[in-house]
Coordinates of C-alpha atoms in Angstrom, one line a residue:
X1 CA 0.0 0.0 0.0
X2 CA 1.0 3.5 -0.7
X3 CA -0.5 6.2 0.5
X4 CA 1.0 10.1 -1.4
X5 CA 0.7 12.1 2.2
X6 CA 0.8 15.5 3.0
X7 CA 2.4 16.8 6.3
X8 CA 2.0 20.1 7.7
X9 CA 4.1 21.4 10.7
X10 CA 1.7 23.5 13.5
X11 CA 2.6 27.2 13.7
X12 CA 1.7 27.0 17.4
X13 CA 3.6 23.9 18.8
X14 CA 6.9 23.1 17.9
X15 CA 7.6 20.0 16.4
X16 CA 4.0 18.7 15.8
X17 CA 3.0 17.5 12.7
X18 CA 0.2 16.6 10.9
X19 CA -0.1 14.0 8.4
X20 CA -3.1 13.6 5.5
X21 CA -3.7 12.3 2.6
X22 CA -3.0 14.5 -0.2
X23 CA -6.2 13.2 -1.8
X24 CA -8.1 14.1 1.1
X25 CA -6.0 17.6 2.4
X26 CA -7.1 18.8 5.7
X27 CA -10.5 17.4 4.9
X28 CA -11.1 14.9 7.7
X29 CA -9.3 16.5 10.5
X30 CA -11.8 17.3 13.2
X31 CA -12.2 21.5 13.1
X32 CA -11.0 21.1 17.1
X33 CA -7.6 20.0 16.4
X34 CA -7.4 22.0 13.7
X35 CA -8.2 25.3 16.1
X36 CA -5.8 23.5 18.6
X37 CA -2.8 23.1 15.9
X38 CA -2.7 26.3 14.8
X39 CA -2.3 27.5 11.3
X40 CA -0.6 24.4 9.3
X41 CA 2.5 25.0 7.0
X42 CA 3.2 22.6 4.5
X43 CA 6.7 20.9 5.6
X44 CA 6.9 18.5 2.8
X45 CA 4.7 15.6 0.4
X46 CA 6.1 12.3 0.3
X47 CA 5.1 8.6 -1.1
X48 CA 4.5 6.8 2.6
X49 CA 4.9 3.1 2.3
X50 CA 4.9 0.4 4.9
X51 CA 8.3 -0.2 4.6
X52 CA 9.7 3.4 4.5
X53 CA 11.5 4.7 7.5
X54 CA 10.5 7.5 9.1
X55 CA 12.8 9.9 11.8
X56 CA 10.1 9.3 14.9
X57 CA 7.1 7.2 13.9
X58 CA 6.2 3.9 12.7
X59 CA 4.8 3.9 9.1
X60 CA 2.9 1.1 9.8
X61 CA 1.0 3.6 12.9
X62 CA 1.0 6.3 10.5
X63 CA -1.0 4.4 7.7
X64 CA -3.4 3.0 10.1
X65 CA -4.5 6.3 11.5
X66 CA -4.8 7.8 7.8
X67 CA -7.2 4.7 7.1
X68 CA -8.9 5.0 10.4
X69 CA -9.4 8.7 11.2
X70 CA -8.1 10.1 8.2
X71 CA -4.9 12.1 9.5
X72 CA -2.0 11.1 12.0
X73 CA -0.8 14.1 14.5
X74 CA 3.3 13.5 15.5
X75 CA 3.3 15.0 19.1
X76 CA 6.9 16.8 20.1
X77 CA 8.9 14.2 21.8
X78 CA 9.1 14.3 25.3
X79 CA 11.8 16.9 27.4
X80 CA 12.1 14.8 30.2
X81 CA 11.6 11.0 30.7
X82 CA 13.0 7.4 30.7
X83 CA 17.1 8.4 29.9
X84 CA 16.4 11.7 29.9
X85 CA 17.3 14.4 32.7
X86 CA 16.1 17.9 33.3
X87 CA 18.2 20.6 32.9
X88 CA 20.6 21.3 36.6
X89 CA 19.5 24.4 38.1

């Protein structure tokens, strides 16, 4: 399966991302996270595939939600967590 997607990077958060469809543009993504996003720029269009790899999501996840709900958001990764410290005051 392959899927020509759209991804657009929120003007509001930093590093979230919002993948579509190019068929379907911002279509089917629920008016509330569009409001919550921000205005969308487009970062870049790209052939997804199931076995393409991509920097900090599963292909597989992001096909599946594009199926399902009809987009896929990328949340910023996390500043603090498992291996990762705070900065020292």
């Amino acid at each position: 399966m392959t899927v020509v997607c759209d991804v657009f990077k929120s003007t509001k958060h930093a590093d979230m991302y919002l993948y579509v469809r190019q068929e379907d543009g911002l279509s089917r993504v629920p008016e509330e996270l569009i409001d919550q996003f921000g205005s969308t720029e487009m970062a870049l269009s790209f052939e997804l595939r199931l076995d393409r790899k991509l920097a900090r999501v599963d292909a597989g996840k992001v096909l599946a939600n594009l199926e399902e709900h009809g987009y896929h958001l990328q949340m910023p990764p996390p500043k603090y967590g498992p291996g990762l410290q705070p900065p020292a005051l």
